[in-house]
């Protein structure tokens, strides 16, 4: 059964916010260096892998909500993992672009998007835990 009421819930809203942040992160990483590739710092493969991985997983969870599935445990694990990984990527990226000669405002913006995504994942995790208690 298809239902759109889940899209109006706080968890549905967080999915749309996360999809927007992830899309922005991927776009900035791909086009942010004056049309060239903007790296996630020294551990670029980690940043790209986590960003693309969650860009695939989060819309899948949103589709599961539309089809009335209950996957709160999976979402809790993904939210905790996402918060930790995006915090780590944000720290690595910020550290990589903090050097005075190599610093870049776009690199710091990329780190800021990673930190913002981590915060939304933490809020999403808290919301999932509160929903599971009901």
XYZ file of N, CA, C and O in Angstrom:
536
model
N 0.840 -1.176 0.000
C 0.000 0.000 0.000
C 0.892 1.248 0.000
O 1.823 1.346 0.770
N 0.576 2.171 -0.850
C 1.339 3.406 -0.957
C 0.696 4.464 -0.075
O -0.507 4.669 -0.107
N 1.526 5.129 0.738
C 1.041 6.203 1.606
C 2.028 7.358 1.584
O 3.237 7.147 1.587
N 1.482 8.557 1.545
C 2.348 9.729 1.552
C 2.359 10.417 2.905
O 3.044 11.415 3.081
N 1.618 9.898 3.857
C 1.583 10.527 5.182
C 2.946 10.460 5.866
O 3.295 11.331 6.660
N 3.743 9.434 5.541
C 5.085 9.319 6.128
C 5.988 10.452 5.661
O 6.926 10.835 6.357
N 5.714 10.995 4.482
C 6.530 12.093 3.973
C 6.327 13.372 4.775
O 7.193 14.232 4.803
N 5.181 13.485 5.443
C 4.873 14.677 6.232
C 5.389 14.570 7.664
O 5.341 15.537 8.405
N 5.878 13.413 8.049
C 6.380 13.206 9.410
C 7.758 13.837 9.562
O 8.421 14.153 8.569
N 8.236 14.009 10.812
C 9.590 14.544 10.998
C 10.666 13.690 10.318
O 11.615 14.225 9.755
N 10.518 12.372 10.354
C 11.507 11.506 9.706
C 11.513 11.696 8.197
O 12.565 11.698 7.562
N 10.333 11.859 7.603
C 10.254 12.130 6.173
C 10.891 13.464 5.818
O 11.602 13.595 4.821
N 10.644 14.466 6.670
C 11.248 15.785 6.461
C 12.772 15.708 6.532
O 13.470 16.298 5.695
N 13.300 14.963 7.511
C 14.746 14.813 7.628
C 15.333 14.120 6.398
O 16.448 14.419 5.987
N 14.598 13.196 5.808
C 15.095 12.530 4.598
C 15.251 13.539 3.466
O 16.235 13.518 2.739
N 14.265 14.433 3.306
C 14.373 15.448 2.260
C 15.540 16.392 2.534
O 16.265 16.778 1.619
N 15.748 16.771 3.802
C 16.874 17.638 4.152
C 18.193 16.925 3.856
O 19.116 17.509 3.273
N 18.289 15.650 4.254
C 19.515 14.884 4.012
C 19.780 14.706 2.520
O 20.923 14.821 2.074
N 18.741 14.436 1.736
C 18.918 14.292 0.292
C 19.444 15.602 -0.294
O 20.361 15.603 -1.124
N 18.911 16.733 0.160
C 19.394 18.031 -0.318
C 20.842 18.289 0.070
O 21.642 18.758 -0.744
N 21.188 17.981 1.330
C 22.568 18.175 1.781
C 23.531 17.254 1.044
O 24.627 17.671 0.653
N 23.132 16.003 0.850
C 23.995 15.061 0.140
C 24.180 15.479 -1.312
O 25.287 15.416 -1.844
N 23.105 15.925 -1.955
C 23.216 16.396 -3.328
C 24.149 17.601 -3.403
O 24.991 17.694 -4.302
N 24.012 18.524 -2.446
C 24.886 19.707 -2.419
C 26.345 19.311 -2.213
O 27.249 19.877 -2.830
N 26.586 18.340 -1.329
C 27.944 17.885 -1.062
C 28.560 17.246 -2.303
O 29.708 17.536 -2.654
N 27.799 16.397 -2.973
C 28.304 15.754 -4.191
C 28.562 16.797 -5.273
O 29.605 16.768 -5.937
N 27.637 17.744 -5.436
C 27.802 18.772 -6.473
C 29.012 19.656 -6.181
O 29.799 19.958 -7.086
N 29.168 20.086 -4.913
C 30.311 20.932 -4.567
C 31.623 20.175 -4.749
O 32.603 20.730 -5.234
N 31.632 18.905 -4.387
C 32.839 18.105 -4.550
C 33.194 17.934 -6.026
O 34.357 17.932 -6.397
N 32.179 17.804 -6.863
C 32.440 17.544 -8.281
C 32.774 18.818 -9.057
O 33.618 18.801 -9.949
N 32.111 19.950 -8.724
C 32.290 21.180 -9.491
C 32.917 22.322 -8.698
O 33.068 23.422 -9.214
N 33.283 22.118 -7.418
C 33.631 23.211 -6.527
C 34.981 23.845 -6.698
O 35.244 24.895 -6.135
N 35.866 23.265 -7.454
C 37.209 23.807 -7.606
C 37.321 24.516 -8.956
O 38.074 24.112 -9.830
N 36.528 25.577 -9.106
C 36.480 26.343 -10.354
C 36.202 25.434 -11.549
O 36.883 25.485 -12.561
N 35.206 24.595 -11.402
C 34.816 23.679 -12.464
C 35.498 22.332 -12.400
O 35.117 21.406 -13.098
N 36.518 22.204 -11.565
C 37.237 20.938 -11.420
C 36.815 20.214 -10.155
O 35.974 20.673 -9.395
N 37.397 19.112 -9.901
C 37.084 18.268 -8.751
C 37.646 18.876 -7.474
O 38.806 19.241 -7.412
N 36.803 19.008 -6.433
C 37.221 19.474 -5.113
C 37.323 18.247 -4.213
O 36.351 17.534 -4.003
N 38.512 18.003 -3.683
C 38.762 16.779 -2.928
C 38.335 16.933 -1.478
O 38.286 18.028 -0.938
N 38.048 15.808 -0.831
C 37.679 15.761 0.580
C 38.919 15.757 1.464
O 38.877 15.282 2.577
N 40.006 16.234 0.979
C 41.230 16.268 1.766
C 42.096 15.056 1.482
O 42.028 14.443 0.414
N 42.877 14.692 2.466
C 43.844 13.610 2.295
C 43.182 12.248 2.141
O 43.743 11.345 1.543
N 42.010 12.082 2.709
C 41.289 10.802 2.637
C 40.103 10.933 1.686
O 38.954 10.698 2.054
N 40.355 11.328 0.464
C 39.289 11.613 -0.496
C 38.403 10.407 -0.765
O 37.191 10.547 -0.881
N 38.996 9.234 -0.850
C 38.195 8.031 -1.136
C 37.140 7.797 -0.065
O 36.034 7.349 -0.350
N 37.442 8.119 1.197
C 36.472 7.956 2.282
C 35.318 8.938 2.105
O 34.153 8.561 2.216
N 35.647 10.180 1.803
C 34.601 11.187 1.602
C 33.688 10.857 0.439
O 32.465 10.944 0.541
N 34.274 10.457 -0.670
C 33.482 10.108 -1.852
C 32.633 8.863 -1.572
O 31.438 8.825 -1.882
N 33.231 7.865 -0.969
C 32.498 6.625 -0.694
C 31.311 6.822 0.230
O 30.207 6.341 -0.039
N 31.530 7.549 1.312
C 30.441 7.771 2.275
C 29.354 8.637 1.655
O 28.161 8.350 1.788
N 29.749 9.688 0.959
C 28.763 10.590 0.367
C 27.917 9.886 -0.687
O 26.689 9.977 -0.669
N 28.549 9.158 -1.575
C 27.797 8.455 -2.614
C 26.969 7.319 -2.004
O 25.815 7.114 -2.384
N 27.543 6.608 -1.040
C 26.802 5.527 -0.391
C 25.522 6.010 0.271
O 24.436 5.441 0.076
N 25.629 7.088 1.039
C 24.440 7.617 1.698
C 23.505 8.306 0.712
O 22.301 8.373 0.957
N 24.029 8.792 -0.401
C 23.163 9.362 -1.439
C 22.282 8.286 -2.065
O 21.227 8.589 -2.620
N 22.696 7.053 -1.975
C 21.895 5.937 -2.476
C 20.961 5.408 -1.379
O 19.781 5.135 -1.616
N 21.460 5.284 -0.163
C 20.697 4.658 0.919
C 19.519 5.514 1.377
O 18.416 4.999 1.589
N 19.725 6.817 1.556
C 18.677 7.679 2.111
C 17.433 7.721 1.216
O 16.318 7.575 1.718
N 17.554 7.877 -0.104
C 16.331 7.800 -0.916
C 15.641 6.433 -0.847
O 14.416 6.358 -0.926
N 16.421 5.360 -0.675
C 15.817 4.025 -0.536
C 14.973 3.963 0.741
O 13.861 3.415 0.747
N 15.468 4.539 1.812
C 14.684 4.575 3.051
C 13.415 5.392 2.850
O 12.340 5.016 3.317
N 13.517 6.507 2.134
C 12.346 7.336 1.866
C 11.307 6.553 1.066
O 10.110 6.617 1.366
N 11.742 5.795 0.079
C 10.819 4.961 -0.698
C 10.183 3.900 0.200
O 8.988 3.598 0.076
N 10.950 3.354 1.144
C 10.399 2.373 2.079
C 9.302 3.002 2.926
O 8.280 2.370 3.204
N 9.480 4.252 3.347
C 8.430 4.958 4.086
C 7.160 5.075 3.251
O 6.053 4.895 3.751
N 7.322 5.384 1.972
C 6.159 5.549 1.100
C 5.385 4.243 1.006
O 4.150 4.238 0.968
N 6.089 3.124 1.025
C 5.432 1.825 0.940
C 5.128 1.228 2.305
O 4.960 0.018 2.443
N 5.083 2.052 3.327
C 4.612 1.704 4.669
C 5.471 0.632 5.349
O 4.963 -0.204 6.083
N 6.769 0.655 5.132
C 7.670 -0.289 5.788
C 8.147 0.249 7.123
O 8.182 1.445 7.373
N 8.516 -0.652 8.023
C 9.025 -0.252 9.332
C 10.465 -0.746 9.452
O 10.707 -1.924 9.713
N 11.370 0.151 9.296
C 12.784 -0.223 9.322
C 13.551 0.665 10.301
O 14.649 1.114 10.018
N 12.964 0.898 11.455
C 13.557 1.828 12.417
C 14.929 1.371 12.908
O 15.812 2.196 13.134
N 15.116 0.090 13.073
C 16.415 -0.385 13.560
C 17.494 -0.142 12.508
O 18.575 0.361 12.815
N 17.203 -0.467 11.249
C 18.154 -0.202 10.172
C 18.451 1.292 10.083
O 19.599 1.700 9.962
N 17.419 2.095 10.187
C 17.626 3.537 10.086
C 18.437 4.072 11.259
O 19.260 4.970 11.093
N 18.222 3.534 12.449
C 19.014 3.956 13.605
C 20.490 3.653 13.418
O 21.353 4.490 13.707
N 20.781 2.470 12.915
C 22.180 2.095 12.670
C 22.787 2.982 11.582
O 23.920 3.466 11.714
N 22.041 3.205 10.511
C 22.540 4.061 9.436
C 22.745 5.499 9.913
O 23.718 6.151 9.531
N 21.846 5.990 10.751
C 21.978 7.362 11.252
C 23.194 7.504 12.162
O 23.937 8.490 12.070
N 23.413 6.526 13.032
C 24.583 6.575 13.913
C 25.872 6.475 13.094
O 26.826 7.242 13.309
N 25.902 5.558 12.153
C 27.076 5.421 11.290
C 27.292 6.660 10.431
O 28.427 7.127 10.274
N 26.225 7.195 9.890
C 26.331 8.398 9.066
C 26.835 9.594 9.854
O 27.678 10.357 9.369
N 26.329 9.766 11.080
C 26.779 10.882 11.917
C 28.273 10.772 12.204
O 29.015 11.747 12.084
N 28.718 9.574 12.543
C 30.137 9.375 12.833
C 31.016 9.567 11.609
O 32.038 10.254 11.660
N 30.610 8.977 10.482
C 31.424 9.075 9.266
C 31.461 10.490 8.699
O 32.516 10.968 8.288
N 30.327 11.178 8.687
C 30.328 12.541 8.163
C 31.076 13.497 9.090
O 31.686 14.458 8.632
N 31.057 13.240 10.402
C 31.873 14.046 11.318
C 33.356 13.831 11.016
O 34.138 14.788 10.974
N 33.737 12.579 10.815
C 35.121 12.260 10.492
C 35.546 12.898 9.168
O 36.620 13.504 9.068
N 34.706 12.799 8.147
C 35.016 13.400 6.855
C 35.129 14.917 6.990
O 36.019 15.537 6.404
N 34.225 15.517 7.765
C 34.279 16.963 7.977
C 35.581 17.388 8.636
O 36.200 18.376 8.236
N 36.007 16.620 9.649
C 37.272 16.938 10.324
C 38.470 16.795 9.386
O 39.352 17.654 9.355
N 38.501 15.715 8.620
C 39.613 15.490 7.693
C 39.638 16.576 6.618
O 40.696 17.127 6.296
N 38.472 16.908 6.081
C 38.404 17.932 5.035
C 38.797 19.298 5.582
O 39.552 20.041 4.952
N 38.286 19.650 6.781
C 38.620 20.937 7.390
C 40.124 21.023 7.664
O 40.749 22.047 7.410
N 40.676 19.925 8.165
C 42.114 19.904 8.442
C 42.924 20.032 7.157
O 43.949 20.709 7.123
N 42.477 19.403 6.094
C 43.205 19.444 4.826
C 43.187 20.833 4.192
O 44.129 21.213 3.505
N 42.132 21.594 4.413
C 42.018 22.922 3.808
C 42.309 24.046 4.793
O 42.049 25.206 4.498
N 42.858 23.736 5.973
C 43.142 24.775 6.956
C 44.530 25.387 6.782
O 44.840 26.397 7.405
N 45.373 24.795 5.955
C 46.713 25.316 5.713
C 46.608 26.668 5.006
O 45.831 26.816 4.061
N 47.369 27.678 5.445
C 47.242 29.015 4.842
C 47.489 29.058 3.335
O 46.823 29.800 2.624
N 48.422 28.272 2.833
C 48.720 28.290 1.404
C 47.777 27.407 0.600
O 47.502 27.682 -0.567
N 47.299 26.335 1.210
C 46.453 25.384 0.495
C 44.975 25.550 0.830
O 44.143 24.819 0.324
N 44.662 26.490 1.721
C 43.288 26.671 2.154
C 42.392 27.131 1.023
O 42.806 27.801 0.095
N 41.144 26.766 1.118
C 40.184 27.107 0.086
C 38.831 27.333 0.741
O 38.388 26.495 1.529
N 38.153 28.435 0.429
C 36.803 28.629 0.984
C 35.848 27.526 0.560
O 34.996 27.109 1.336
N 35.985 27.033 -0.661
C 35.116 25.950 -1.116
C 35.388 24.664 -0.331
O 34.463 23.912 -0.022
N 36.646 24.412 0.014
C 36.981 23.240 0.821
C 36.380 23.339 2.214
O 35.892 22.357 2.772
N 36.414 24.549 2.783
C 35.797 24.741 4.095
C 34.279 24.640 4.011
O 33.630 24.145 4.934
N 33.704 25.077 2.897
C 32.260 24.919 2.704
C 31.898 23.440 2.595
O 30.871 22.999 3.123
N 32.754 22.660 1.934
C 32.536 21.216 1.828
C 32.573 20.569 3.212
O 31.728 19.733 3.547
N 33.529 20.987 4.038
C 33.596 20.484 5.417
C 32.357 20.893 6.197
O 31.802 20.103 6.968
N 31.896 22.119 6.004
C 30.682 22.592 6.680
C 29.457 21.785 6.292
O 28.609 21.478 7.140
N 29.350 21.432 5.013
C 28.230 20.581 4.577
C 28.309 19.208 5.235
O 27.282 18.629 5.617
N 29.502 18.668 5.382
C 29.667 17.368 6.040
C 29.251 17.456 7.511
O 28.549 16.575 8.016
N 29.670 18.520 8.204
C 29.281 18.693 9.605
C 27.767 18.883 9.746
O 27.149 18.326 10.658
N 27.170 19.661 8.853
C 25.720 19.870 8.895
C 24.978 18.558 8.669
O 23.989 18.262 9.353
N 25.459 17.757 7.735
C 24.853 16.450 7.482
C 24.971 15.557 8.714
O 24.019 14.854 9.067
N 26.111 15.599 9.398
C 26.288 14.806 10.621
C 25.302 15.237 11.700
O 24.714 14.388 12.388
N 25.083 16.531 11.849
C 24.139 17.027 12.856
C 22.720 16.566 12.538
O 21.980 16.131 13.432
N 22.329 16.623 11.266
C 20.994 16.163 10.885
C 20.864 14.662 11.136
O 19.804 14.184 11.569
N 21.914 13.894 10.908
C 21.874 12.460 11.213
C 21.692 12.229 12.716
O 20.973 11.313 13.119
N 22.332 13.026 13.559
C 22.159 12.886 15.011
C 20.715 13.201 15.398
O 20.090 12.458 16.184
N 20.167 14.276 14.847
C 18.773 14.625 15.137
C 17.844 13.526 14.641
O 16.879 13.150 15.317
N 18.143 12.980 13.464
C 17.342 11.883 12.920
C 17.422 10.653 13.821
O 16.410 9.986 14.061
N 18.610 10.355 14.344
C 18.774 9.214 15.250
C 17.935 9.401 16.510
O 17.253 8.471 16.958
N 17.959 10.581 17.083
C 17.157 10.862 18.283
C 15.676 10.703 17.975
O 14.927 10.110 18.760
N 15.250 11.191 16.808
C 13.844 11.062 16.416
C 13.470 9.590 16.222
O 12.379 9.169 16.635
N 14.341 8.807 15.626
C 14.080 7.374 15.441
C 13.952 6.685 16.795
O 13.047 5.873 17.023
N 14.861 6.988 17.713
C 14.807 6.364 19.043
C 13.529 6.732 19.774
O 12.923 5.882 20.444
N 13.104 7.987 19.674
C 11.845 8.393 20.306
C 10.650 7.705 19.660
O 9.704 7.309 20.340
N 10.691 7.527 18.345
C 9.613 6.850 17.629
C 9.554 5.372 17.999
O 8.464 4.803 18.128
N 10.708 4.747 18.190
C 10.741 3.324 18.559
C 10.185 3.084 19.950
O 9.653 2.007 20.227
N 10.287 4.051 20.830
C 9.773 3.890 22.192
C 8.260 3.876 22.249
O 7.687 3.386 23.202
N 7.601 4.462 21.268
C 6.132 4.558 21.278
C 5.479 3.244 21.000
O 5.850 2.358 20.463
